[in-house]
Amino acid sequence: MTQVTSRLQFFWQDPTFFMCERYSLRSIAMRAESPPLVSVTDVEKHYGDFHALKHINLNIKEREVVVVIGPSGSGKSTLCRTINRLETITSGSITIDGKQLPAEGAALAQLRSDVGMVFQAFNLFAHKTILENVTLGPIKVRKLSKAEAEKQAMALLERVGVAHQADKYPAQLSGGQQQRVAIARSLAMKPKVMLFDEPTSALDPEMINEVLDVMVGLAEEGMTMVVVTHEMGFARKAAHRVVFMADGEIVEIAEPEEFFTNPKTPRAKDFLSKILTR
Amino acid sequence: MDFLQLLEMFLSGIWGTIKLFAVALIGALILGTILAGMRVSPTPVLRTAASTYINVVRNTPLTLVMFFCAFGLPFLDIRFGATSSFNSFVYATLALTAYTACFVAETLKSGISTVPVGQAEAARAIGLTFGQTLNQVVLPQAFRTVIPPLGSVIIALLKNTSIASAFNNRELISAMRNAIEVRGDLVVPLLFGTALAYLILALILGRVFDYLEKKLVILR
């Protein structure tokens, strides 16, 4: 008994144990069996004759960060957008927190309020100030009072580092600042999961990191995230799994280190050789 | 009848025109916005209803719409007040509202299509319903982009109030007719005076739209 205890103590006290991402508490907690937060089952999507998503199956657990990569036209953005039904699917099913995605209407709006979405083009409301952008959802959907919503919004803007711009309009901010506001706008709804649809693709290179830093922070806090991106650095730093898509199919799912150092499929090898030698 | 009396007659005529215009303007903006919302709604029945209404009323001469309101409604025993002059006023504003709303709706619809799709997507993504998305995000931006063409529609409404003179309404044209009856010798100055009155009203409106356009411009 004493032996076991002492071994356990040693085990927990070993600092190197926590430094290894693979055995971190977060990873262990994640692997523990829990129902998936987002479940995509047998999803097919056609645009006319074009088969955009082919037999997609993907489960995302709570606190998990999944990065979706792949060549353009591979369906990764489409997949991301089907999760909050900005794109409809032809067949299959998508559930969030055990609930089937409803058809258009109040129920869908309610569900979408729990799913944050960050767009490539930021899509901040052009006629509203930064502060109004962040408070609109909480006031109209969560029915917060204006004062309460503004207090929360200022805290979020503080966190993403644009609080001093609160009274400006989106067009007066840089791309990186706009995208951070867009993240704050999503966070204001206290979402269960956040979707990022190429959040840094429209940014100047020097602004990419300020947005990625916010995203890494979110991942470290345990936000469940689906991130469509070309940022391999982010995938390595924050992702638990990398989903590689090509031609509307999921070709490979692996842990980031595994995927980047030892891709299994020729399609992934080809893709990686092209982007890593860029 | 001296100059002061004529002026008084004209001023009360202008006041009549402004009343018809203001009430019809409010009605047309409200009805036009509703019609535009219906035209972009996800419900096919609403879309069809709105476009049918717009196609029928927009392609009917305003005079005929006035006839429907001023003679059709009383025939169906639809009245709004005790006095015939008040009834005539309501019938005329109804006709102007019904007619102008079509143009407001069409103008707004073109404005809606200039609002980037991403704006509505972002609104839906934070959980706003279709109505909230329209009211909070899409229509405010659409209105701002269509201020100049909407201005033309509204100036047309101002001038269209003149048709109400033929349907027992007291406004600028009826004042002019009365004035000409008593002072036929002044017919040309009276015609010019009336034109000048419309011109001044329209120019004031134009200034208001210029101001709104500058004030409400959206940076993108």
Coordinates of C-alpha atoms in Angstrom, one line a residue:
Chain A
M1 CA 0.0 0.0 0.0
T2 CA 2.7 2.4 1.0
Q3 CA 4.6 1.4 -2.0
V4 CA 1.7 2.2 -4.3
T5 CA 1.2 5.5 -2.7
S6 CA 4.8 6.5 -2.9
R7 CA 4.9 5.5 -6.6
L8 CA 1.7 7.5 -7.2
Q9 CA 3.2 10.5 -5.5
F10 CA 6.3 10.2 -7.6
F11 CA 4.2 9.8 -10.7
W12 CA 2.2 13.0 -10.1
Q13 CA 5.2 14.9 -8.9
D14 CA 7.3 14.2 -11.9
P15 CA 7.3 17.6 -13.7
T16 CA 8.2 16.1 -17.1
F17 CA 4.9 14.1 -17.0
F18 CA 2.9 17.3 -17.5
M19 CA 5.2 18.8 -20.0
C20 CA 4.4 16.1 -22.5
E21 CA 1.3 17.2 -24.3
R22 CA 0.3 13.6 -25.0
Y23 CA -0.1 12.8 -21.3
S24 CA -1.4 16.2 -20.1
L25 CA -4.5 16.2 -17.9
R26 CA -6.4 17.7 -20.8
S27 CA -5.6 14.9 -23.1
I28 CA -6.4 12.3 -20.5
A29 CA -9.7 13.9 -19.7
M30 CA -10.4 14.1 -23.3
R31 CA -9.8 10.5 -24.0
A32 CA -12.1 9.5 -21.2
E33 CA -15.3 8.2 -22.8
S34 CA -17.8 11.0 -23.0
P35 CA -20.5 11.4 -25.6
P36 CA -19.3 13.6 -28.5
L37 CA -20.3 17.3 -28.4
V38 CA -20.5 17.4 -32.2
S39 CA -21.4 14.3 -34.1
V40 CA -21.3 14.2 -37.9
T41 CA -22.7 11.0 -39.2
D42 CA -22.9 9.7 -42.9
V43 CA -23.1 13.3 -44.2
E44 CA -23.4 13.8 -47.9
K45 CA -23.7 17.1 -49.7
H46 CA -24.4 17.8 -53.3
Y47 CA -24.3 21.1 -55.2
G48 CA -26.2 20.0 -58.3
D49 CA -24.0 17.5 -59.9
F50 CA -21.0 18.3 -57.7
H51 CA -20.5 15.9 -54.8
A52 CA -19.1 18.3 -52.2
L53 CA -19.1 16.1 -49.1
K54 CA -18.7 12.3 -49.4
H55 CA -19.8 10.1 -46.5
I56 CA -18.4 12.3 -43.7
N57 CA -18.1 10.8 -40.2
L58 CA -16.6 12.8 -37.5
N59 CA -17.1 13.0 -33.7
I60 CA -15.7 15.9 -31.7
K61 CA -15.6 15.6 -27.9
E62 CA -15.9 18.4 -25.4
R63 CA -12.7 20.4 -25.0
E64 CA -11.3 18.9 -28.1
V65 CA -9.5 21.0 -30.8
V66 CA -9.8 19.6 -34.3
V67 CA -8.0 21.2 -37.2
V68 CA -9.3 20.5 -40.7
I69 CA -6.8 20.9 -43.5
G70 CA -6.7 20.1 -47.1
P71 CA -6.4 21.6 -50.6
S72 CA -8.9 24.2 -51.7
G73 CA -12.1 22.7 -52.9
S74 CA -11.7 19.8 -50.7
G75 CA -14.9 20.5 -48.8
K76 CA -13.3 21.6 -45.5
S77 CA -15.1 24.9 -45.3
T78 CA -18.3 23.3 -46.4
L79 CA -18.0 20.8 -43.6
C80 CA -17.4 23.5 -41.1
R81 CA -20.4 25.5 -42.3
T82 CA -22.7 22.5 -42.2
I83 CA -22.2 22.2 -38.4
N84 CA -24.3 25.2 -37.7
R85 CA -26.4 24.7 -40.9
L86 CA -25.2 27.7 -42.8
E87 CA -25.0 25.0 -45.5
T88 CA -27.7 22.4 -45.6
I89 CA -26.8 18.7 -46.1
T90 CA -28.3 16.3 -48.7
S91 CA -28.3 13.3 -46.3
G92 CA -26.9 12.1 -43.0
S93 CA -27.2 13.6 -39.6
I94 CA -25.4 16.2 -37.4
T95 CA -26.0 16.5 -33.7
I96 CA -24.7 19.1 -31.3
D97 CA -24.7 18.1 -27.6
G98 CA -27.0 15.2 -28.5
K99 CA -29.5 17.4 -30.3
Q100 CA -30.3 17.0 -34.0
L101 CA -29.8 20.1 -36.0
P102 CA -33.3 21.5 -36.5
A103 CA -34.6 22.8 -39.8
E104 CA -34.9 26.6 -40.3
G105 CA -36.8 28.4 -37.6
A106 CA -36.6 29.5 -34.0
A107 CA -35.1 26.2 -32.8
L108 CA -32.2 26.5 -35.3
A109 CA -31.5 30.0 -34.2
Q110 CA -31.4 28.9 -30.6
L111 CA -29.0 26.1 -31.5
R112 CA -26.8 28.4 -33.5
S113 CA -26.5 30.7 -30.5
D114 CA -24.5 27.9 -28.8
V115 CA -22.2 27.4 -31.8
G116 CA -19.7 30.2 -32.3
M117 CA -18.5 30.9 -35.8
V118 CA -15.6 33.0 -37.0
F119 CA -15.4 33.7 -40.8
Q120 CA -12.6 34.2 -43.2
A121 CA -14.0 37.7 -44.1
F122 CA -14.7 38.6 -40.4
N123 CA -18.2 39.7 -41.3
L124 CA -18.5 42.3 -38.5
F125 CA -21.7 44.2 -38.8
A126 CA -20.6 47.2 -40.8
H127 CA -23.2 49.7 -39.5
K128 CA -22.6 48.9 -35.8
T129 CA -19.7 49.9 -33.6
I130 CA -17.3 47.3 -32.2
L131 CA -19.1 47.4 -28.9
E132 CA -22.5 47.0 -30.6
N133 CA -21.2 44.1 -32.7
V134 CA -20.4 42.2 -29.5
T135 CA -23.5 43.2 -27.6
L136 CA -26.1 42.5 -30.3
G137 CA -26.3 38.8 -29.8
P138 CA -26.4 38.8 -26.0
I139 CA -29.1 41.5 -26.0
K140 CA -31.3 40.1 -28.7
V141 CA -30.8 36.4 -28.2
R142 CA -29.7 36.0 -24.5
K143 CA -32.0 38.8 -23.4
L144 CA -29.3 40.4 -21.3
S145 CA -29.8 44.1 -20.3
K146 CA -27.8 46.6 -22.3
A147 CA -25.6 47.4 -19.3
E148 CA -24.9 43.8 -18.5
A149 CA -24.1 43.0 -22.2
E150 CA -21.8 46.0 -22.4
K151 CA -19.9 45.1 -19.3
Q152 CA -19.4 41.5 -20.6
A153 CA -18.5 42.8 -24.0
M154 CA -15.8 45.2 -22.7
A155 CA -14.3 42.4 -20.7
L156 CA -14.1 40.2 -23.9
L157 CA -12.7 43.1 -25.9
E158 CA -10.1 43.7 -23.2
R159 CA -9.2 40.0 -23.5
V160 CA -8.7 40.1 -27.2
G161 CA -6.9 43.4 -26.9
V162 CA -9.2 45.8 -28.8
A163 CA -11.1 47.4 -25.9
H164 CA -9.7 50.8 -26.7
Q165 CA -11.4 50.6 -30.1
A166 CA -14.9 49.9 -28.8
D167 CA -16.5 53.0 -30.2
K168 CA -15.1 52.7 -33.7
Y169 CA -16.7 51.1 -36.7
P170 CA -15.3 47.8 -38.2
A171 CA -13.8 49.4 -41.3
Q172 CA -11.6 51.6 -39.1
L173 CA -9.8 48.6 -37.7
S174 CA -7.1 46.5 -39.1
G175 CA -7.9 43.0 -40.3
G176 CA -6.3 41.3 -37.3
Q177 CA -8.2 43.6 -35.0
Q178 CA -11.5 42.9 -36.8
Q179 CA -11.0 39.2 -36.6
R180 CA -10.3 39.4 -32.8
V181 CA -13.5 41.4 -32.4
A182 CA -15.3 38.7 -34.4
I183 CA -13.9 36.1 -31.9
A184 CA -15.1 38.3 -29.0
R185 CA -18.5 38.5 -30.7
S186 CA -18.8 34.7 -30.8
L187 CA -17.5 34.3 -27.2
A188 CA -20.1 36.7 -26.0
M189 CA -22.7 34.1 -26.7
K190 CA -20.8 31.6 -24.4
P191 CA -20.8 29.0 -27.1
K192 CA -20.3 25.3 -26.4
V193 CA -18.2 24.9 -29.6
M194 CA -16.5 27.3 -31.9
L195 CA -16.1 27.0 -35.6
F196 CA -13.3 28.8 -37.4
D197 CA -13.6 28.9 -41.1
E198 CA -10.1 29.9 -42.4
P199 CA -9.8 32.7 -39.8
T200 CA -6.4 33.9 -40.9
S201 CA -6.6 33.5 -44.6
A202 CA -7.7 37.0 -45.3
L203 CA -5.1 38.6 -43.1
D204 CA -1.8 40.2 -43.8
P205 CA 1.1 38.0 -42.6
E206 CA 2.0 40.2 -39.7
M207 CA -1.5 40.1 -38.3
I208 CA -1.9 36.3 -38.4
N209 CA -0.2 35.7 -35.1
E210 CA -2.2 38.1 -33.1
V211 CA -5.3 36.2 -34.1
L212 CA -3.7 32.8 -33.6
D213 CA -2.5 33.8 -30.1
V214 CA -6.1 34.4 -29.1
M215 CA -7.1 31.0 -30.6
V216 CA -4.3 29.2 -28.8
G217 CA -5.5 30.8 -25.6
L218 CA -9.0 29.6 -26.2
A219 CA -7.8 26.1 -26.9
E220 CA -5.7 26.1 -23.7
E221 CA -8.8 27.1 -21.7
G222 CA -10.6 24.0 -23.0
M223 CA -12.8 25.5 -25.7
T224 CA -14.1 22.9 -28.1
M225 CA -12.9 24.1 -31.5
V226 CA -13.2 23.1 -35.1
V227 CA -10.6 25.0 -37.1
V228 CA -10.3 25.0 -40.9
T229 CA -6.9 26.5 -41.5
H230 CA -3.6 26.4 -43.4
E231 CA -1.7 27.3 -40.3
M232 CA 0.4 24.2 -39.5
G233 CA 2.0 26.0 -36.6
F234 CA -1.4 26.3 -34.9
A235 CA -2.3 22.7 -35.7
R236 CA 0.9 21.6 -34.0
K237 CA 0.6 23.8 -31.0
A238 CA -3.1 23.5 -30.2
A239 CA -4.8 20.7 -32.1
H240 CA -5.6 17.3 -30.6
R241 CA -6.5 15.8 -34.0
V242 CA -5.9 16.8 -37.6
V243 CA -8.5 15.9 -40.1
F244 CA -7.2 15.9 -43.7
M245 CA -9.7 16.3 -46.4
A246 CA -9.5 16.0 -50.2
D247 CA -12.1 15.9 -52.9
G248 CA -15.0 16.0 -50.3
E249 CA -13.7 13.1 -48.3
I250 CA -12.0 12.7 -45.0
V251 CA -8.8 11.0 -46.1
E252 CA -6.9 10.8 -42.8
I253 CA -7.4 11.6 -39.2
A254 CA -4.3 11.7 -36.9
E255 CA -2.7 13.4 -34.0
P256 CA -0.8 16.5 -35.3
E257 CA 2.8 15.2 -34.7
E258 CA 1.9 11.9 -36.3
F259 CA 0.2 13.5 -39.2
F260 CA 3.0 16.0 -40.0
T261 CA 5.9 13.6 -39.5
N262 CA 4.4 10.4 -40.7
P263 CA 1.3 10.9 -43.0
K264 CA -0.2 7.5 -43.9
T265 CA -1.9 8.3 -47.2
P266 CA -0.2 9.3 -50.5
R267 CA -2.7 12.2 -50.9
A268 CA -1.7 13.6 -47.5
K269 CA 2.0 13.1 -48.3
D270 CA 1.6 14.9 -51.5
F271 CA -0.3 17.8 -49.9
L272 CA 2.3 18.1 -47.0
S273 CA 5.2 18.1 -49.4
K274 CA 3.7 21.0 -51.3
I275 CA 2.9 23.2 -48.3
L276 CA 5.9 22.4 -46.1
T277 CA 8.4 23.2 -48.8
R278 CA 6.7 26.4 -49.6
Chain B
M1 CA -59.3 88.7 -54.2
D2 CA -56.0 90.3 -53.3
F3 CA -52.5 88.9 -53.1
L4 CA -52.6 88.1 -49.3
Q5 CA -55.8 86.1 -49.7
L6 CA -54.3 84.2 -52.6
L7 CA -51.2 83.5 -50.6
E8 CA -53.3 82.3 -47.7
M9 CA -55.2 80.0 -50.1
F10 CA -51.9 78.6 -51.4
L11 CA -50.4 78.1 -47.9
S12 CA -53.4 76.1 -46.8
G13 CA -53.0 74.1 -50.1
I14 CA -49.4 73.5 -49.3
W15 CA -50.4 72.3 -45.8
G16 CA -52.9 69.9 -47.4
T17 CA -50.2 68.5 -49.7
I18 CA -47.8 68.1 -46.8
K19 CA -50.4 66.2 -44.8
L20 CA -51.2 63.8 -47.6
F21 CA -47.5 63.4 -48.3
A22 CA -46.4 62.8 -44.7
V23 CA -49.1 60.3 -43.9
A24 CA -48.6 58.4 -47.2
L25 CA -44.8 58.5 -46.7
I26 CA -45.0 56.9 -43.3
G27 CA -47.4 54.3 -44.6
A28 CA -45.4 53.6 -47.7
L29 CA -42.2 53.2 -45.8
I30 CA -43.8 50.7 -43.4
L31 CA -45.7 48.7 -46.0
G32 CA -42.7 48.9 -48.4
T33 CA -40.4 47.5 -45.8
I34 CA -42.8 44.7 -44.9
L35 CA -43.1 43.8 -48.6
A36 CA -39.4 43.9 -49.1
G37 CA -38.9 41.6 -46.1
M38 CA -41.6 39.2 -47.5
R39 CA -39.8 39.2 -50.9
V40 CA -36.6 37.9 -49.3
S41 CA -38.2 35.6 -46.7
P42 CA -37.5 31.9 -46.7
T43 CA -41.3 31.2 -46.9
P44 CA -42.4 30.8 -50.5
V45 CA -46.0 31.9 -49.7
L46 CA -44.9 35.2 -48.4
R47 CA -42.5 35.7 -51.3
T48 CA -45.3 35.0 -53.9
A49 CA -47.8 37.1 -52.1
A50 CA -45.5 40.1 -52.0
S51 CA -44.3 39.9 -55.6
T52 CA -47.9 39.4 -56.8
Y53 CA -49.0 42.5 -54.9
I54 CA -46.1 44.5 -56.2
N55 CA -46.6 43.4 -59.8
V56 CA -50.3 44.2 -59.8
V57 CA -50.3 47.5 -58.0
R58 CA -47.1 48.9 -59.5
N59 CA -48.4 48.3 -63.0
T60 CA -51.7 50.0 -62.3
P61 CA -52.0 53.7 -63.0
L62 CA -52.1 55.7 -59.7
T63 CA -55.3 57.4 -60.9
L64 CA -57.0 54.0 -61.2
V65 CA -55.7 53.1 -57.7
M66 CA -57.2 56.3 -56.5
F67 CA -60.5 55.5 -58.1
F68 CA -60.5 52.1 -56.4
C69 CA -60.0 53.7 -53.0
A70 CA -62.2 56.8 -53.5
F71 CA -65.1 55.0 -55.1
G72 CA -64.6 51.4 -54.4
L73 CA -64.1 51.6 -50.7
P74 CA -67.2 53.8 -50.1
F75 CA -69.2 51.4 -52.3
L76 CA -68.1 48.6 -50.0
D77 CA -69.2 50.8 -47.1
I78 CA -65.7 51.2 -45.8
R79 CA -65.5 54.5 -44.1
F80 CA -63.0 56.0 -41.6
G81 CA -64.7 59.1 -40.2
A82 CA -67.9 61.1 -40.1
T83 CA -67.0 63.9 -42.5
S84 CA -66.6 63.3 -46.2
S85 CA -63.4 65.4 -46.4
F86 CA -61.7 63.2 -43.8
N87 CA -62.8 60.1 -45.6
S88 CA -61.5 61.5 -48.9
F89 CA -58.2 62.2 -47.1
V90 CA -57.9 58.6 -45.9
Y91 CA -58.8 57.2 -49.2
A92 CA -56.2 59.3 -51.0
T93 CA -53.5 58.4 -48.5
L94 CA -54.4 54.7 -48.7
A95 CA -54.0 54.9 -52.5
L96 CA -50.7 56.7 -52.3
T97 CA -49.4 54.3 -49.7
A98 CA -50.5 51.2 -51.5
Y99 CA -49.0 52.5 -54.8
T100 CA -45.7 54.0 -53.4
A101 CA -45.0 51.0 -51.1
C102 CA -44.4 48.9 -54.3
F103 CA -41.6 51.3 -55.4
V104 CA -40.2 51.5 -51.8
A105 CA -40.2 47.7 -51.7
E106 CA -38.4 47.3 -55.0
T107 CA -35.8 49.9 -54.1
L108 CA -35.2 48.3 -50.8
K109 CA -34.9 44.9 -52.4
S110 CA -32.1 46.1 -54.6
G111 CA -30.5 47.6 -51.4
I112 CA -30.8 44.2 -49.7
S113 CA -29.0 42.5 -52.5
T114 CA -26.0 44.9 -52.0
V115 CA -25.6 43.9 -48.4
P116 CA -22.8 41.2 -48.4
V117 CA -24.1 37.7 -47.7
G118 CA -21.6 37.4 -44.9
Q119 CA -23.5 40.0 -42.9
A120 CA -26.6 37.9 -42.7
E121 CA -24.6 34.7 -42.1
A122 CA -22.8 36.3 -39.2
A123 CA -26.1 37.4 -37.8
R124 CA -27.6 34.0 -38.1
A125 CA -24.5 32.4 -36.7
I126 CA -24.9 34.3 -33.4
G127 CA -28.5 33.0 -33.2
L128 CA -30.6 35.8 -34.5
T129 CA -33.8 34.7 -36.1
F130 CA -34.7 35.6 -39.7
G131 CA -36.7 38.6 -38.6
Q132 CA -34.0 39.8 -36.2
T133 CA -31.4 39.4 -38.9
L134 CA -33.5 41.5 -41.3
N135 CA -34.3 44.2 -38.7
Q136 CA -31.0 44.5 -37.0
V137 CA -28.5 43.8 -39.7
V138 CA -29.7 43.7 -43.3
L139 CA -32.4 46.4 -43.5
P140 CA -30.4 49.1 -41.7
Q141 CA -27.6 48.6 -44.2
A142 CA -30.0 48.3 -47.1
F143 CA -31.7 51.5 -46.2
R144 CA -28.4 53.4 -46.0
T145 CA -27.3 52.2 -49.5
V146 CA -30.6 53.1 -51.2
I147 CA -31.1 56.6 -49.8
P148 CA -30.5 58.3 -53.2
P149 CA -32.9 56.1 -55.3
L150 CA -35.4 56.1 -52.3
G151 CA -35.2 59.9 -52.5
S152 CA -36.5 59.8 -56.1
V153 CA -39.4 57.5 -55.1
I154 CA -40.3 59.9 -52.2
I155 CA -40.1 62.9 -54.5
A156 CA -42.4 61.1 -56.9
L157 CA -44.8 60.5 -54.0
L158 CA -44.8 64.2 -53.2
K159 CA -45.8 65.0 -56.8
N160 CA -48.3 62.2 -57.0
T161 CA -50.3 63.8 -54.1
S162 CA -51.5 66.2 -56.8
I163 CA -53.8 63.4 -58.2
A164 CA -55.7 63.5 -54.9
S165 CA -57.0 66.9 -55.9
A166 CA -59.4 65.2 -58.3
F167 CA -60.8 63.2 -55.4
N168 CA -62.2 65.8 -53.1
N169 CA -58.9 66.7 -51.4
R170 CA -57.7 70.1 -50.5
E171 CA -54.1 70.5 -51.5
L172 CA -51.9 72.6 -53.7
I173 CA -53.5 71.8 -57.1
S174 CA -57.0 72.3 -55.8
A175 CA -55.9 75.6 -54.2
M176 CA -54.5 76.6 -57.6
R177 CA -57.7 75.7 -59.4
N178 CA -59.7 77.7 -57.0
A179 CA -57.4 80.6 -57.3
I180 CA -57.6 80.5 -61.1
E181 CA -61.4 80.5 -60.9
V182 CA -61.5 83.8 -59.1
R183 CA -58.4 85.4 -60.7
G184 CA -58.4 84.1 -64.2
D185 CA -56.3 87.1 -65.2
L186 CA -53.4 85.7 -63.2
V187 CA -53.4 82.2 -64.6
V188 CA -49.8 82.2 -65.8
P189 CA -48.3 83.5 -62.5
L190 CA -50.5 81.1 -60.6
L191 CA -49.3 78.2 -62.6
F192 CA -45.7 79.3 -62.1
G193 CA -46.3 79.9 -58.4
T194 CA -47.7 76.4 -58.0
A195 CA -44.7 74.9 -59.8
L196 CA -42.4 76.9 -57.6
A197 CA -44.2 75.6 -54.4
Y198 CA -43.6 72.0 -55.6
L199 CA -40.1 72.8 -56.5
I200 CA -39.3 74.3 -53.1
L201 CA -40.8 71.3 -51.3
A202 CA -38.9 68.8 -53.5
L203 CA -35.6 70.7 -53.1
I204 CA -36.0 70.7 -49.3
L205 CA -36.5 66.9 -49.5
G206 CA -33.4 66.6 -51.7
R207 CA -31.4 68.4 -49.1
V208 CA -32.7 66.1 -46.4
F209 CA -31.6 63.0 -48.4
D210 CA -28.2 64.5 -49.1
Y211 CA -27.8 65.1 -45.4
L212 CA -28.9 61.5 -44.5
E213 CA -26.7 60.0 -47.2
K214 CA -23.6 61.8 -45.7
K215 CA -24.6 61.1 -42.2
L216 CA -25.4 57.5 -42.5
V217 CA -22.7 56.4 -44.9
I218 CA -21.3 52.9 -44.2
L219 CA -17.6 52.3 -44.4
R220 CA -16.7 49.0 -45.8

